[in-house]
GROMACS .gro file of C-alpha atoms in nm:
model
  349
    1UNK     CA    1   8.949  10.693   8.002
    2UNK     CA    2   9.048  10.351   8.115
    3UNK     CA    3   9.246  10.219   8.388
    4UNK     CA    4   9.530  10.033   8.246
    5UNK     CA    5   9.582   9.649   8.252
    6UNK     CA    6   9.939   9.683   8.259
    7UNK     CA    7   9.861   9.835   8.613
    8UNK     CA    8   9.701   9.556   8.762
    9UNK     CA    9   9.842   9.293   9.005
   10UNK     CA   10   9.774   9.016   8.774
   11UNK     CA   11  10.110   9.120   8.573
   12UNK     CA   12  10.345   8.818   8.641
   13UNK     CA   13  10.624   9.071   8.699
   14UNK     CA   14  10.419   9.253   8.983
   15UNK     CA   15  10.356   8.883   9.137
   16UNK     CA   16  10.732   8.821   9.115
   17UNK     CA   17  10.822   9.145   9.266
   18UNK     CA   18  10.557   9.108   9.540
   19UNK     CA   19  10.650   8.767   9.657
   20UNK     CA   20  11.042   8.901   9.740
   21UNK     CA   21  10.898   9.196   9.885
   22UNK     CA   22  10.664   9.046  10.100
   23UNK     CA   23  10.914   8.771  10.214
   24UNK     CA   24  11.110   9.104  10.324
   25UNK     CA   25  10.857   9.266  10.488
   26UNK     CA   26  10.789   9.010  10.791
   27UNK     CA   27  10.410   9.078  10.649
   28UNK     CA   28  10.100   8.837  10.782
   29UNK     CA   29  10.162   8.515  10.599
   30UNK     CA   30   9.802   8.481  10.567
   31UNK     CA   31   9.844   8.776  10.306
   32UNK     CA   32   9.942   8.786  10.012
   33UNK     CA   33   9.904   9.021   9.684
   34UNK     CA   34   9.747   8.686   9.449
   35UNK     CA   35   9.488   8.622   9.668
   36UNK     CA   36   9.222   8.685   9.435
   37UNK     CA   37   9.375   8.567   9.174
   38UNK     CA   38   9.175   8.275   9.077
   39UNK     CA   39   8.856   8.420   9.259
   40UNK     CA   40   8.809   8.776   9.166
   41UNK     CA   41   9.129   8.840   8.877
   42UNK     CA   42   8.981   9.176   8.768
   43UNK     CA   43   8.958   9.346   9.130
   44UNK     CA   44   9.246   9.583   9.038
   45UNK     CA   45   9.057   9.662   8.712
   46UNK     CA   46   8.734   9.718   8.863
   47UNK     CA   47   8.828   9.935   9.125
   48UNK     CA   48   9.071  10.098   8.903
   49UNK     CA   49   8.838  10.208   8.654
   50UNK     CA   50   8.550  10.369   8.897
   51UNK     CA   51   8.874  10.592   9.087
   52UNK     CA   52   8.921  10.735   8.748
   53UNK     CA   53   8.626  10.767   8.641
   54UNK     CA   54   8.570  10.930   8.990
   55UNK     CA   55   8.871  11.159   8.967
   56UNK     CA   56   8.692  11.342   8.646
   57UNK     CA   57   8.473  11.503   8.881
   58UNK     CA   58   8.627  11.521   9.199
   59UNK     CA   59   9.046  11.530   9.288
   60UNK     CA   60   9.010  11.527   9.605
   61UNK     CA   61   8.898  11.188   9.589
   62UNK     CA   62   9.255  10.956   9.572
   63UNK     CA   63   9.359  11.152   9.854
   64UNK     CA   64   9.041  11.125  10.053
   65UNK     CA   65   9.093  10.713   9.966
   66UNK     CA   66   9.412  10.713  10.113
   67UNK     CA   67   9.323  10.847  10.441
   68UNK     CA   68   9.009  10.661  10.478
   69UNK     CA   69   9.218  10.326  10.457
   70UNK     CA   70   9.483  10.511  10.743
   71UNK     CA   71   9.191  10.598  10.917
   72UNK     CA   72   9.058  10.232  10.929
   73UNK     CA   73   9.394  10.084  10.973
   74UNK     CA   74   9.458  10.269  11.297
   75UNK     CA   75   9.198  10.179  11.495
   76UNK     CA   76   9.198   9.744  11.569
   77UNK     CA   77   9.366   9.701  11.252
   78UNK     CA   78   9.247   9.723  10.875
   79UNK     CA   79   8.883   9.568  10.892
   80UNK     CA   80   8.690   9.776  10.757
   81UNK     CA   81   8.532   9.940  11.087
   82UNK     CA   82   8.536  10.312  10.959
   83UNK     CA   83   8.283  10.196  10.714
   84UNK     CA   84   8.023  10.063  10.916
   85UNK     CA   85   7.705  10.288  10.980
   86UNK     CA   86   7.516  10.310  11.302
   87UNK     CA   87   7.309  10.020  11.443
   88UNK     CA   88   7.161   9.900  11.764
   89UNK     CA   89   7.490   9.712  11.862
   90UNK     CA   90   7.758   9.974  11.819
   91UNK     CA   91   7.789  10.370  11.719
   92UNK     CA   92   8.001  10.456  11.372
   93UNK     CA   93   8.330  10.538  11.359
   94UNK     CA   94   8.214  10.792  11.071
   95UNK     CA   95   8.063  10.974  11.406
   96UNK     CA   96   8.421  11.008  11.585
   97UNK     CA   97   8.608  11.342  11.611
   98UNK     CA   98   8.869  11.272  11.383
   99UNK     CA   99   8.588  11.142  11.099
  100UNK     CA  100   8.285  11.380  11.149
  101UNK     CA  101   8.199  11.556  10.864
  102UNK     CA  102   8.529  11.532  10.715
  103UNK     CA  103   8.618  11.151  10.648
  104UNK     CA  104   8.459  11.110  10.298
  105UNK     CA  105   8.457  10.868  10.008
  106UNK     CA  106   8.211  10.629  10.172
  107UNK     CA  107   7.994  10.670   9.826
  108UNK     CA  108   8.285  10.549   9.620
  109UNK     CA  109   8.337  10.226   9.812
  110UNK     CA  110   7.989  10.151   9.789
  111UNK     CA  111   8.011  10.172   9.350
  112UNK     CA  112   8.314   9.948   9.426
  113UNK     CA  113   8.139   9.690   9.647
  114UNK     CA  114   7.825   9.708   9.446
  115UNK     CA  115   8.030   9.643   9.120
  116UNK     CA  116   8.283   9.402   9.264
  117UNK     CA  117   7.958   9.219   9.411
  118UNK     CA  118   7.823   9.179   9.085
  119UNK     CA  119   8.130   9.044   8.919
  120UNK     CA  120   8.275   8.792   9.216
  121UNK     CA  121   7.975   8.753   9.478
  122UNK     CA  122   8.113   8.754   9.847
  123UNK     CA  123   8.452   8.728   9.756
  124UNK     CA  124   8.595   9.055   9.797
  125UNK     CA  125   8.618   9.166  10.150
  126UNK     CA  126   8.571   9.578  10.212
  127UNK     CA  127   8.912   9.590  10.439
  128UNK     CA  128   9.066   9.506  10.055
  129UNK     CA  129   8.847   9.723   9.888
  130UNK     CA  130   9.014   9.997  10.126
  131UNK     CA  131   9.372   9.872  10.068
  132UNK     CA  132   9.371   9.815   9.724
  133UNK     CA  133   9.162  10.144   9.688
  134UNK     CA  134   9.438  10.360   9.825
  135UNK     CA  135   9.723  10.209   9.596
  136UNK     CA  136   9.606  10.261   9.314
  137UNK     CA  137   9.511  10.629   9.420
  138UNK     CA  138   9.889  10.725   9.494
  139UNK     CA  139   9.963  10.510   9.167
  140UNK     CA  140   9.708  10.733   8.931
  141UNK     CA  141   9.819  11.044   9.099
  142UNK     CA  142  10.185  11.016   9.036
  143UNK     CA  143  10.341  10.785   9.346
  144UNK     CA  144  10.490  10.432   9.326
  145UNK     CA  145  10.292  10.129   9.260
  146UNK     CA  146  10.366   9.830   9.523
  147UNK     CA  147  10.238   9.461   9.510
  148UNK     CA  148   9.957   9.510   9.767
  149UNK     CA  149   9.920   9.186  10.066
  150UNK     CA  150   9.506   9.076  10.047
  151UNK     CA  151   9.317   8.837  10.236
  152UNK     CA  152   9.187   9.077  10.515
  153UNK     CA  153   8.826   8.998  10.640
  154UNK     CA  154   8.591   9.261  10.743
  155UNK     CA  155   8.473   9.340  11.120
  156UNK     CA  156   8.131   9.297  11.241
  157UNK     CA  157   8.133   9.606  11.491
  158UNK     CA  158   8.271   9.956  11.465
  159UNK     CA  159   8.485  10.134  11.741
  160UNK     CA  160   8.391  10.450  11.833
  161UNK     CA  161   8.572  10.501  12.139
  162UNK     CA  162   8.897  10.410  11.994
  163UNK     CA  163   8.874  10.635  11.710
  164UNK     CA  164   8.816  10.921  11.923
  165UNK     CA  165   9.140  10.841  12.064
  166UNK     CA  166   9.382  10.565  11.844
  167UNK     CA  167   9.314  10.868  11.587
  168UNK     CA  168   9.651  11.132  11.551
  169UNK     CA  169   9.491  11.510  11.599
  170UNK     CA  170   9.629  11.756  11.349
  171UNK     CA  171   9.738  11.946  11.664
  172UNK     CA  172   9.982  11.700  11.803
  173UNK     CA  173  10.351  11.760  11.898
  174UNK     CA  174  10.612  11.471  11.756
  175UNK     CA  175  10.599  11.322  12.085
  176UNK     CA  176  10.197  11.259  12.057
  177UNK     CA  177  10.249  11.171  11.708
  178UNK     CA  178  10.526  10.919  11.790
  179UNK     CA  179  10.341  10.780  12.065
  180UNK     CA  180  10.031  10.720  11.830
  181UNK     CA  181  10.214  10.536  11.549
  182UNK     CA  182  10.406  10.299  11.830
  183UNK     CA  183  10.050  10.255  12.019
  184UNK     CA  184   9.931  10.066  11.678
  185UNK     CA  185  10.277   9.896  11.607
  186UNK     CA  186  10.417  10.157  11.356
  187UNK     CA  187  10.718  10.167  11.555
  188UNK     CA  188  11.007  10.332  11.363
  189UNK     CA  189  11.073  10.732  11.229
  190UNK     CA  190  11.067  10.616  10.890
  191UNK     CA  191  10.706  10.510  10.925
  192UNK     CA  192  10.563  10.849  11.074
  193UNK     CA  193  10.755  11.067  10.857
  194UNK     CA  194  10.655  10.837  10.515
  195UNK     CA  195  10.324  10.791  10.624
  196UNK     CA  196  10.271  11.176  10.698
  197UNK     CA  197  10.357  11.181  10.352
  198UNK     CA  198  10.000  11.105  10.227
  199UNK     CA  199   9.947  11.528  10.298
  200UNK     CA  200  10.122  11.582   9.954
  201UNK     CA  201   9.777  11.559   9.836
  202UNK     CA  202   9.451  11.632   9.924
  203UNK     CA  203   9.284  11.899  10.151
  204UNK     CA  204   9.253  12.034  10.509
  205UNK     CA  205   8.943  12.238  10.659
  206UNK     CA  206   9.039  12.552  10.823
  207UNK     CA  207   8.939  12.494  11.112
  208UNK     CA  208   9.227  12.226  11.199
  209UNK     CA  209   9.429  12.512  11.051
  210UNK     CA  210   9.343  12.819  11.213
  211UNK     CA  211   9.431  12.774  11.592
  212UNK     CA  212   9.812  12.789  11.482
  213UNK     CA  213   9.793  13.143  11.287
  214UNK     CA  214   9.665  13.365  11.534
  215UNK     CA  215   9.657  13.185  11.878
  216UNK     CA  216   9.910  12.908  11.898
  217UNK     CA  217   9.908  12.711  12.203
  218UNK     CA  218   9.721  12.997  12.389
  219UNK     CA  219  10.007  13.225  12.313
  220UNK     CA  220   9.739  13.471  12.105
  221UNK     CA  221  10.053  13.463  11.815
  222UNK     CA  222  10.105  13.272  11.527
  223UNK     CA  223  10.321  12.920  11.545
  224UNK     CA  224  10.665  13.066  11.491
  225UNK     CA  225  10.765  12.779  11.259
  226UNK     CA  226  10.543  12.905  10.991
  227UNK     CA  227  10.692  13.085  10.717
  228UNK     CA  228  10.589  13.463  10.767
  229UNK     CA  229  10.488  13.476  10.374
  230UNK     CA  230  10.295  13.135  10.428
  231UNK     CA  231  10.146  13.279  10.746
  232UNK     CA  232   9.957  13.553  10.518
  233UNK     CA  233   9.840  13.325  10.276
  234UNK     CA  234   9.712  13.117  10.511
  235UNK     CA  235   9.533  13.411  10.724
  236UNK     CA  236   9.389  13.537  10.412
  237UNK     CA  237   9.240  13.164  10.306
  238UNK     CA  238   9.142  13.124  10.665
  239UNK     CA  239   9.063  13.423  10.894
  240UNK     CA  240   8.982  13.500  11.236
  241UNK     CA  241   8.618  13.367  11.321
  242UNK     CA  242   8.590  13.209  10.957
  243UNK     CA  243   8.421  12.914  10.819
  244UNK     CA  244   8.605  12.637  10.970
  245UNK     CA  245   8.500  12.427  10.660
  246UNK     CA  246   8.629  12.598  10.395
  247UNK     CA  247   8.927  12.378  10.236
  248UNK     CA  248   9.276  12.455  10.226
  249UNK     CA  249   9.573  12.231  10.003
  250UNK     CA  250   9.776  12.057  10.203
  251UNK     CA  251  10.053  12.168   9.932
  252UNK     CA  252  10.001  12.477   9.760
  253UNK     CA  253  10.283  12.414   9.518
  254UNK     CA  254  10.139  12.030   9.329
  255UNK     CA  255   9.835  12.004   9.536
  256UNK     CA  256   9.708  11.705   9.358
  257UNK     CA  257  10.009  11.524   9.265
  258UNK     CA  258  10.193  11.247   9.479
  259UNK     CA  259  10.545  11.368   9.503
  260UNK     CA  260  10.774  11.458   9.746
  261UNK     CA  261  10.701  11.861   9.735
  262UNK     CA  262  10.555  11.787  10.124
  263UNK     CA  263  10.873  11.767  10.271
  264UNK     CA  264  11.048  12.046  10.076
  265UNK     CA  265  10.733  12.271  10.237
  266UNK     CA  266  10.850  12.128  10.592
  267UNK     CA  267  11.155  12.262  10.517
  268UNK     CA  268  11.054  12.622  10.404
  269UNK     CA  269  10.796  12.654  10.690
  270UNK     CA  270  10.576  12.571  10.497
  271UNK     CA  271  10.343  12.267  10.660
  272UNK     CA  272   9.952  12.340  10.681
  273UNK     CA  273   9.922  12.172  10.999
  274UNK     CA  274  10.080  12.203  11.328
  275UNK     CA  275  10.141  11.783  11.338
  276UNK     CA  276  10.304  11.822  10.987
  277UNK     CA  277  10.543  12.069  11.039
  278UNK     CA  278  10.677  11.908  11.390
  279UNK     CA  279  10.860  11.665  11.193
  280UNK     CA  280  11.105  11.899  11.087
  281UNK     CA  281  11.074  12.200  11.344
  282UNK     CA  282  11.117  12.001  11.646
  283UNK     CA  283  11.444  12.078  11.759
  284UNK     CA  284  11.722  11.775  11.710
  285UNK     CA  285  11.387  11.552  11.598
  286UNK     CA  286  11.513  11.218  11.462
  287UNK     CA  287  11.245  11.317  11.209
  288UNK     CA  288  11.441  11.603  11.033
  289UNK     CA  289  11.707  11.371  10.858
  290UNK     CA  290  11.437  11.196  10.664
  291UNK     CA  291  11.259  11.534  10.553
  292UNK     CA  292  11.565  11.665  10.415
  293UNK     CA  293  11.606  11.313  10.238
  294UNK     CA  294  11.282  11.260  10.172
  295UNK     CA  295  11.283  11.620  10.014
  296UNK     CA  296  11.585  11.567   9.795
  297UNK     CA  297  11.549  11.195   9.683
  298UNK     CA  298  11.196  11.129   9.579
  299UNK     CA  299  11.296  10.781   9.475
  300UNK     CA  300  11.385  10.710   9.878
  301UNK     CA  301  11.042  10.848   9.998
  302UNK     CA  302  10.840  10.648   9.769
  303UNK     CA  303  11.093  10.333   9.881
  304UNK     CA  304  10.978  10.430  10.228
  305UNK     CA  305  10.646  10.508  10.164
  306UNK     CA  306  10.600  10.194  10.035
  307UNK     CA  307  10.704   9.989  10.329
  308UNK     CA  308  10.530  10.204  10.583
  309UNK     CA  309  10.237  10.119  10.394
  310UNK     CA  310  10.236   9.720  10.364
  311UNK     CA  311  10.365   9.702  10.734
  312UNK     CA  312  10.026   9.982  10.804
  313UNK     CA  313   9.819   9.746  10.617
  314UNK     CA  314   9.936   9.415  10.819
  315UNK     CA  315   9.804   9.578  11.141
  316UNK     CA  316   9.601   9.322  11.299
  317UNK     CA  317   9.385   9.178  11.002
  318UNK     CA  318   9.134   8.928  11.002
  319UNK     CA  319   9.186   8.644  10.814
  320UNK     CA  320   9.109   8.308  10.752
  321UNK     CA  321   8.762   8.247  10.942
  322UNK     CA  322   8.756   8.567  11.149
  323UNK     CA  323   8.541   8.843  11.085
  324UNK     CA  324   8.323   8.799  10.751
  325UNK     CA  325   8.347   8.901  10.370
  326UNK     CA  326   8.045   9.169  10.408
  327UNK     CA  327   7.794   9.219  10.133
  328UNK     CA  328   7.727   9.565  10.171
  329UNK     CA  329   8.008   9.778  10.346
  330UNK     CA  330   7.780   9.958  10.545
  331UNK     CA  331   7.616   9.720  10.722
  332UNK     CA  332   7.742   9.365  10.927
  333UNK     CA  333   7.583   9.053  10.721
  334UNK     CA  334   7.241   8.964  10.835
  335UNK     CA  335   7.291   8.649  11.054
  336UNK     CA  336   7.075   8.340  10.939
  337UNK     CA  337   6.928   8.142  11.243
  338UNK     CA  338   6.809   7.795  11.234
  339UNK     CA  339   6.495   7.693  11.416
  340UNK     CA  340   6.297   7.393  11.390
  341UNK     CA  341   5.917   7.394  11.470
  342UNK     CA  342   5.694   7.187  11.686
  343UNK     CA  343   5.629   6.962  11.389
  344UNK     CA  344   6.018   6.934  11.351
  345UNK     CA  345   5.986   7.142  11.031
  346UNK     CA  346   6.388   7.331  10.999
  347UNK     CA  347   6.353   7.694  10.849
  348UNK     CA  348   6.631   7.967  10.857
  349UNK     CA  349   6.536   8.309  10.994
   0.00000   0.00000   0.00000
């Protein structure tokens, strides 16, 4: 199985379409969706074709895509940082509470890199790898396809500190959550309650799940917004003193499709986590007039979606000079020193 030409960004209609959208979209004007046009033209293609070949084996995986690039995104901007591993000048984000052990995909990115490296050497930067990764995961799992701004450069450090806190906890109320999003520039209802979105796929561990069915806010009883037949389910996937790891869909009804059946659960009681369901069960919530549209009009949370997601991906990229187009997405280039020797003999080191 093949991923589809007609797909890619090279389609003259998707350049069209991405040009008025991006003119519309107050985006980075260093950005834009033909950047590697003329350097790298089958980058859709490429990464296209290892997500599906991934997918055979593991669905977890566009989702898990998806929230690595959110995860990057939020803390300083989409550069890359999440995928950086420990070294001597800075601790991995992969190590922060909100990534340990549950952040995943890292393998996947590397079979892009390493195939994207073979076909355009240093051309493709990981912070695109990440954005363009996550597209076409919503697009092969059922959501909207959008022409995606490149031209992001990749850090050369990781944050660790900020990801323990830029990072929104499953356990937040819609204040916290609000406060998060506007902290990073994401400003506006519609971009918390589109973004949030991205849980109408993919998987939660229990143990981010747990705390709110038998001892909610230290009130040793279950968060009252949960639907009491939900509530069971969910105490029978997870119990008391369980493994915390053990995975739970984020929607039980088309847990691996991209659709708008999240916000129809938000309005049934029905959210797996406590920062989910506060969108609609906080009372008078701003948030609770886009659920219900969200949940009716599928065609207006994909519109939605799709801006939340190009004005997410404009968070403070590097571009132009900054930063560097890394070889391996791991690791920060090596850095090539010139010395010259008694004898006045120049070597690079």
């Amino acid at each position: 199985m093949g991923f589809s030409p007609s797909f890619s960004c090279s389609a003259m209609g998707a350049l069209i379409l991405g040009c008025l959208l991006l003119q519309a979209s107050n985006s980075n004007a260093q950005l834009r969706p033909d950047f590697y046009f003329g350097t790298c033209p089958f980058v859709f293609d490429i990464i296209g074709n290892i997500i599906v070949d991934e997918l055979q084996t593991d669905p977890r995986i566009a989702a898990s895509l998806l929230r690595l690039h959110f995860h990057d995104c939020f803390v300083r901007g989409c550069d890359a940082s999440i995928l950086l591993d420990n070294s001597t000048s800075f601790r991995t984000e992969k190590d922060a509470a909100p990534n340990a052990n549950s952040a995943r995909g890292f393998n996947v990115v590397d079979r892009m890199k390493v195939a994207l490296e073979r076909a355009c050497p240093r051309t493709v930067s990981c912070a695109d790898i990440l954005t363009i990764a996550s597209q076409i995961s919503v697009l092969l799992s059922g959501g909207p396809w959008w022409p995606v701004p490149l031209g992001r450069r990749d850090s050369v450090e990781a944050f660790f500190a900020l990801a323990n806190t830029a990072l929104p906890s499953p356990f937040f109320t819609l204040t916290q959550l609000k406060k998060a999003f506007a902290d990073v520039g994401l400003d506006r209802a519609s971009d918390l309650v589109a973004l949030s979105g991205g849980h109408t796929f993919g998987r939660a561990q229990c143990q981010f799940v747990t705390p709110r069915l038998y001892n909610f806010n230290g009130t040793n009883s279950p968060d009252p917004s949960l639907n009491p037949t939900y509530l069971v389910e969910l105490r029978r996937l997870c119990p008391q003193n369980g493994n915390g790891t053990v995975l739970v869909n984020f929607d039980a009804v088309t847990p691996d499709a991209f659709d708008s059946q999240y916000y129809t659960n938000l309005r049934n009681g029905k959210g797996l986590i406590q920062s989910d369901q506060e969108l609609f069960s906080t009372p008078g919530a701003d948030t609770i007039p886009l659920v219900n549209l969200y949940s009716s009009n599928m065609s207006e949370f994909f519109r939605a979606f799709i801006d939340a997601m190009i004005r997410m991906g404009n968070l403070r990229p590097l571009t132009g000079t900054q930063g560097e187009i890394r070889q391996n997405c791991r690791v920060v280039n090596p850095r090539i020193r010139v010395v010259e020797n008694d004898d006045g003999v120049v070597s690079s080191i």
